[in-house]
Structure formats: structure tokens, C-alpha cells
């Protein structure tokens, strides 16, 4: 079991000081039921905590990244970014289903295909990392696996494609220009403007050029 746990720690790039917290985050309620373990000693309490930690870190991330977003748009973007489907995808990426402690009557394949169970497992893991290593450790994990460029682009609803369609329909020319690049290599921030026939329709910011372009496209769509 120890070698398996070490493998999981390698996958998530975090080593626990207290592995009991990790084991608790992996304890499915069916395992507790079969072994007469109190329901408070499953991953459900950690899931509750991890959900709150995820909401705080993702809110802070979006608030700082999109300083021109309204409260409503920030809320909508956060909901899309940390939705059950995305968190379940993270769980499958690190194959957390292979490490869950489950009851003998439970089918591991079924758990793997269950978005809700996989989402709960990731939130419990976040809760465990937070208790073991603090907010910074939880933030590192969340930034690496949840607040990724791919997930952020999904949550942006691909505004670039929608804008390109509209621009093509009115026979105009759309280009994106980087107007500012700040920060060190590991924490870049880009500012990009969207021009339609050389007129600025939107100025977006993001951790990458693609993110900034999506933001600029969203603003341009609003003006069109």
C-alpha cells in the first residue's frame, strides 16, 4: 500500500507529512460501512472543506486575472471552471480511482465513470492537502490541476470562435495584438487587444496569449 501511496504523491507532486490525512481523503463511505467505521471517518468531511478551499482559491485567481469582469461574470466563470465535470476529469487524470478505499461490493470501474464520486474525491484531496500543508500547498495543487489554461478556455465559452464567425459574416478583418507582457516567466500576464478593421473592440488580460485573446474577444462580442 505504501508504494501505491508514494505513486499517488508523485502524480500530484505533493508528499504528505501526515499520510493519515491522505488515507482519510481516499476512504469511500462504502469502505466505512463494510468495516463499521464511523461515517465521520470517511472522505466526506474533507470534501466539505476542500470545496470551500477550492472556492476561495479559484475566486482569488479569477478576481486578480479578470479585473474588468463584473461580479456576475466572475461567478459564472468560476462555476464553469470548477464544475463537477472538470473536477472529475482531474480525478481521472491522476487516476485517483485506483487508490480509493472502497467496499468489496463496490465496482471500481463504476466509480471511475461516476462524475460525482470523482469530483468528491478531488475535493477531499484538496481538503487533505490544505490541512497537511496549508493554503499555499493547496493553491499549488489547484493551480496545477484545476485552474489550467485548458479549463479556463472551456469556461470562456470560446469567445474567439464566436467573434470570428460574426466578423466573417460582415466581411471585416479581425486581428489580435499583444500590447503588454509583464511578470516573470513562471507568472506571466499578457494584455491583448482585438482589432476589427484596425479599430479596437476589446482589450483582454490573461496568464497566456490565448487567455488574453479570449478575454478581448468576449469584450468585442459585447460591442458588436
XYZ file of N, CA, C and O in Angstrom, residues 32-115:
336
model
N -16.181 2.388 4.763
C -16.509 2.631 6.173
C -17.697 1.778 6.605
O -17.693 1.192 7.694
N -18.691 1.686 5.736
C -19.884 0.896 6.066
C -19.541 -0.573 6.286
O -20.025 -1.200 7.226
N -18.719 -1.130 5.413
C -18.372 -2.544 5.496
C -17.466 -2.855 6.679
O -17.432 -3.990 7.163
N -16.726 -1.837 7.146
C -15.766 -2.071 8.224
C -16.188 -1.421 9.537
O -15.364 -1.257 10.440
N -17.461 -1.084 9.634
C -18.013 -0.493 10.861
C -17.225 0.726 11.339
O -16.971 0.895 12.531
N -16.838 1.547 10.390
C -16.114 2.786 10.698
C -17.121 3.921 10.774
O -18.039 4.017 9.961
N -16.956 4.785 11.761
C -17.861 5.922 11.912
C -17.880 6.750 10.627
O -16.842 6.971 9.984
N -19.068 7.214 10.237
C -19.216 7.950 8.977
C -18.403 9.243 8.956
O -18.123 9.792 7.882
N -18.018 9.737 10.138
C -17.176 10.941 10.185
C -15.741 10.646 9.765
O -14.958 11.573 9.540
N -15.394 9.361 9.661
C -14.040 8.975 9.267
C -14.011 8.472 7.833
O -13.364 7.474 7.508
N -14.742 9.176 6.964
C -14.679 8.944 5.521
C -14.195 10.241 4.883
O -13.882 11.209 5.581
N -14.166 10.277 3.576
C -13.667 11.473 2.895
C -14.711 12.591 2.788
O -14.442 13.645 2.219
N -15.895 12.385 3.347
C -16.963 13.366 3.153
C -16.716 14.683 3.891
O -17.040 15.757 3.384
N -16.160 14.624 5.089
C -15.850 15.867 5.806
C -14.734 16.640 5.095
O -14.782 17.877 4.981
N -13.746 15.915 4.593
C -12.669 16.570 3.846
C -13.194 17.160 2.536
O -12.710 18.199 2.077
N -14.165 16.498 1.956
C -14.793 17.010 0.732
C -15.440 18.366 1.003
O -15.315 19.302 0.206
N -16.131 18.466 2.134
C -16.762 19.728 2.542
C -15.713 20.837 2.661
O -15.893 21.963 2.168
N -14.599 20.526 3.299
C -13.535 21.513 3.490
C -12.868 21.859 2.165
O -12.621 23.031 1.859
N -12.563 20.836 1.375
C -11.897 21.059 0.095
C -12.712 21.915 -0.850
O -12.165 22.732 -1.605
N -14.025 21.743 -0.823
C -14.907 22.553 -1.660
C -14.769 24.037 -1.313
O -14.698 24.892 -2.199
N -14.697 24.338 -0.018
C -14.551 25.729 0.426
C -13.184 26.295 0.047
O -13.072 27.448 -0.387
N -12.138 25.491 0.197
C -10.783 25.924 -0.160
C -10.706 26.190 -1.664
O -10.136 27.198 -2.106
N -11.296 25.300 -2.450
C -11.303 25.460 -3.907
C -12.036 26.736 -4.312
O -11.588 27.464 -5.199
N -13.149 27.016 -3.660
C -13.913 28.222 -3.988
C -13.105 29.482 -3.673
O -13.087 30.428 -4.462
N -12.420 29.487 -2.528
C -11.607 30.650 -2.157
C -10.477 30.875 -3.154
O -10.278 31.989 -3.655
N -9.732 29.821 -3.458
C -8.562 29.966 -4.326
C -8.967 30.314 -5.752
O -8.345 31.165 -6.405
N -10.021 29.691 -6.261
C -10.468 29.986 -7.626
C -11.044 31.397 -7.705
O -10.864 32.101 -8.709
N -11.720 31.842 -6.642
C -12.262 33.204 -6.618
C -11.137 34.233 -6.634
O -11.194 35.231 -7.367
N -10.128 34.001 -5.820
C -8.970 34.894 -5.765
C -8.269 34.939 -7.115
O -7.890 36.015 -7.608
N -8.119 33.785 -7.730
C -7.468 33.671 -9.041
C -8.207 34.485 -10.095
O -7.620 35.283 -10.828
N -9.522 34.304 -10.182
C -10.311 34.990 -11.206
C -10.417 36.485 -10.930
O -10.391 37.299 -11.859
N -10.537 36.849 -9.652
C -10.632 38.267 -9.289
C -9.383 39.028 -9.743
O -9.478 40.155 -10.249
N -8.219 38.427 -9.562
C -6.965 39.088 -9.928
C -6.696 39.024 -11.434
O -6.105 39.945 -12.001
N -7.147 37.953 -12.077
C -6.867 37.780 -13.504
C -7.770 38.650 -14.365
O -7.321 39.274 -15.327
N -9.046 38.710 -14.011
C -10.014 39.444 -14.824
C -10.514 40.668 -14.047
O -11.613 40.659 -13.490
N -9.719 41.730 -14.038
C -10.093 42.899 -13.254
C -11.200 43.722 -13.899
O -11.673 44.708 -13.321
N -11.632 43.304 -15.103
C -12.726 44.015 -15.763
C -14.011 43.184 -15.789
O -14.976 43.545 -16.447
N -14.028 42.062 -15.071
C -15.218 41.220 -15.001
C -16.147 41.717 -13.895
O -15.699 42.072 -12.806
N -17.441 41.690 -14.174
C -18.425 42.020 -13.153
C -18.551 40.856 -12.169
O -18.070 39.744 -12.433
N -19.223 41.097 -11.042
C -19.425 40.046 -10.047
C -20.168 38.859 -10.656
O -19.841 37.702 -10.410
N -21.173 39.167 -11.478
C -21.955 38.100 -12.096
C -21.135 37.246 -13.033
O -21.263 36.014 -13.045
N -20.288 37.879 -13.833
C -19.469 37.132 -14.778
C -18.388 36.339 -14.059
O -18.054 35.220 -14.465
N -17.840 36.890 -12.990
C -16.858 36.153 -12.187
C -17.497 34.891 -11.606
O -16.902 33.811 -11.624
N -18.708 35.025 -11.099
C -19.413 33.884 -10.519
C -19.680 32.809 -11.566
O -19.479 31.611 -11.324
N -20.121 33.249 -12.741
C -20.419 32.305 -13.819
C -19.156 31.587 -14.274
O -19.158 30.366 -14.476
N -18.066 32.335 -14.431
C -16.807 31.748 -14.876
C -16.279 30.749 -13.855
O -15.805 29.665 -14.200
N -16.383 31.106 -12.570
C -15.929 30.191 -11.516
C -16.740 28.896 -11.539
O -16.178 27.800 -11.409
N -18.043 29.024 -11.707
C -18.903 27.841 -11.717
C -18.529 26.900 -12.863
O -18.516 25.672 -12.695
N -18.206 27.459 -14.015
C -17.811 26.635 -15.155
C -16.430 26.028 -14.951
O -16.168 24.894 -15.343
N -15.555 26.792 -14.302
C -14.166 26.371 -14.131
C -14.035 25.216 -13.145
O -13.235 24.310 -13.337
N -14.816 25.252 -12.065
C -14.697 24.227 -11.021
C -15.929 23.315 -10.994
O -16.275 22.758 -9.955
N -16.564 23.168 -12.137
C -17.763 22.338 -12.208
C -17.414 20.864 -12.001
O -16.255 20.453 -12.086
N -18.437 20.075 -11.730
C -18.261 18.649 -11.452
C -17.523 17.932 -12.579
O -16.637 17.107 -12.331
N -17.862 18.272 -13.809
C -17.245 17.605 -14.968
C -15.742 17.855 -15.016
O -14.952 16.931 -15.259
N -15.321 19.099 -14.787
C -13.893 19.419 -14.825
C -13.130 18.753 -13.686
O -12.017 18.246 -13.868
N -13.719 18.758 -12.489
C -13.050 18.129 -11.349
C -12.965 16.621 -11.536
O -11.959 15.995 -11.166
N -14.001 16.025 -12.116
C -13.965 14.588 -12.397
C -12.867 14.273 -13.403
O -12.202 13.227 -13.319
N -12.666 15.170 -14.348
C -11.597 14.987 -15.342
C -10.226 15.011 -14.676
O -9.340 14.218 -15.035
N -10.055 15.887 -13.695
C -8.794 15.936 -12.934
C -8.587 14.627 -12.192
O -7.477 14.068 -12.164
N -9.656 14.120 -11.580
C -9.571 12.863 -10.833
C -9.116 11.711 -11.731
O -8.302 10.878 -11.326
N -9.644 11.690 -12.936
C -9.253 10.617 -13.869
C -7.830 10.829 -14.384
O -7.116 9.864 -14.663
N -7.438 12.085 -14.496
C -6.075 12.386 -14.945
C -5.046 11.799 -13.994
O -4.018 11.254 -14.421
N -5.304 11.906 -12.692
C -4.350 11.368 -11.709
C -4.736 9.952 -11.269
O -4.111 9.396 -10.369
N -5.779 9.421 -11.905
C -6.221 8.039 -11.653
C -6.498 7.790 -10.175
O -6.140 6.736 -9.628
N -7.179 8.725 -9.543
C -7.427 8.608 -8.115
C -8.317 7.413 -7.776
O -8.265 6.878 -6.662
N -9.096 6.954 -8.751
C -9.978 5.797 -8.537
C -9.186 4.541 -8.187
O -9.701 3.637 -7.533
N -7.950 4.479 -8.615
C -7.116 3.303 -8.303
C -6.687 3.266 -6.843
O -6.245 2.210 -6.350
N -6.788 4.399 -6.155
C -6.279 4.493 -4.789
C -7.391 4.592 -3.738
O -7.100 4.560 -2.548
N -8.635 4.720 -4.182
C -9.739 4.831 -3.239
C -9.912 3.545 -2.441
O -9.808 2.439 -2.984
N -10.170 3.690 -1.156
C -10.510 2.552 -0.304
C -12.021 2.376 -0.408
O -12.790 3.234 0.033
N -12.448 1.269 -1.011
C -13.870 1.063 -1.275
C -14.341 -0.266 -0.713
O -13.547 -1.169 -0.424
N -15.654 -0.391 -0.558
C -16.241 -1.631 -0.072
C -16.100 -2.740 -1.100
O -15.985 -2.481 -2.302
N -16.104 -3.965 -0.625
C -15.932 -5.109 -1.527
C -17.062 -5.214 -2.543
O -16.883 -5.752 -3.640
N -18.215 -4.693 -2.187
C -19.349 -4.770 -3.102
C -19.384 -3.639 -4.113
O -20.264 -3.605 -4.985
N -18.433 -2.735 -4.020
C -18.401 -1.584 -4.920
C -17.549 -1.898 -6.139
O -16.502 -2.545 -6.045
N -18.006 -1.429 -7.297
C -17.289 -1.652 -8.553
C -16.414 -0.437 -8.850
O -16.916 0.673 -9.028
N -15.103 -0.647 -8.896
C -14.168 0.471 -9.097
C -14.370 1.136 -10.458
O -14.238 2.360 -10.595
N -14.715 0.344 -11.458
C -14.955 0.898 -12.796
C -16.161 1.834 -12.778
O -16.147 2.899 -13.399
N -17.192 1.438 -12.048
C -18.377 2.289 -11.946
C -18.050 3.604 -11.253
O -18.552 4.671 -11.636
N -17.218 3.525 -10.225
C -16.809 4.739 -9.530
C -16.026 5.665 -10.455
O -16.205 6.882 -10.446
N -15.154 5.080 -11.250
C -14.353 5.862 -12.182
C -15.231 6.621 -13.165
O -14.938 7.759 -13.555
N -16.346 6.010 -13.567
C -17.238 6.622 -14.551
C -18.274 7.550 -13.925
O -19.066 8.169 -14.642
N -18.255 7.646 -12.608
C -19.227 8.480 -11.898
C -18.624 9.856 -11.621
O -17.741 10.005 -10.775
N -19.087 10.874 -12.340
C -18.533 12.226 -12.189
C -18.653 12.739 -10.763
O -17.731 13.384 -10.246
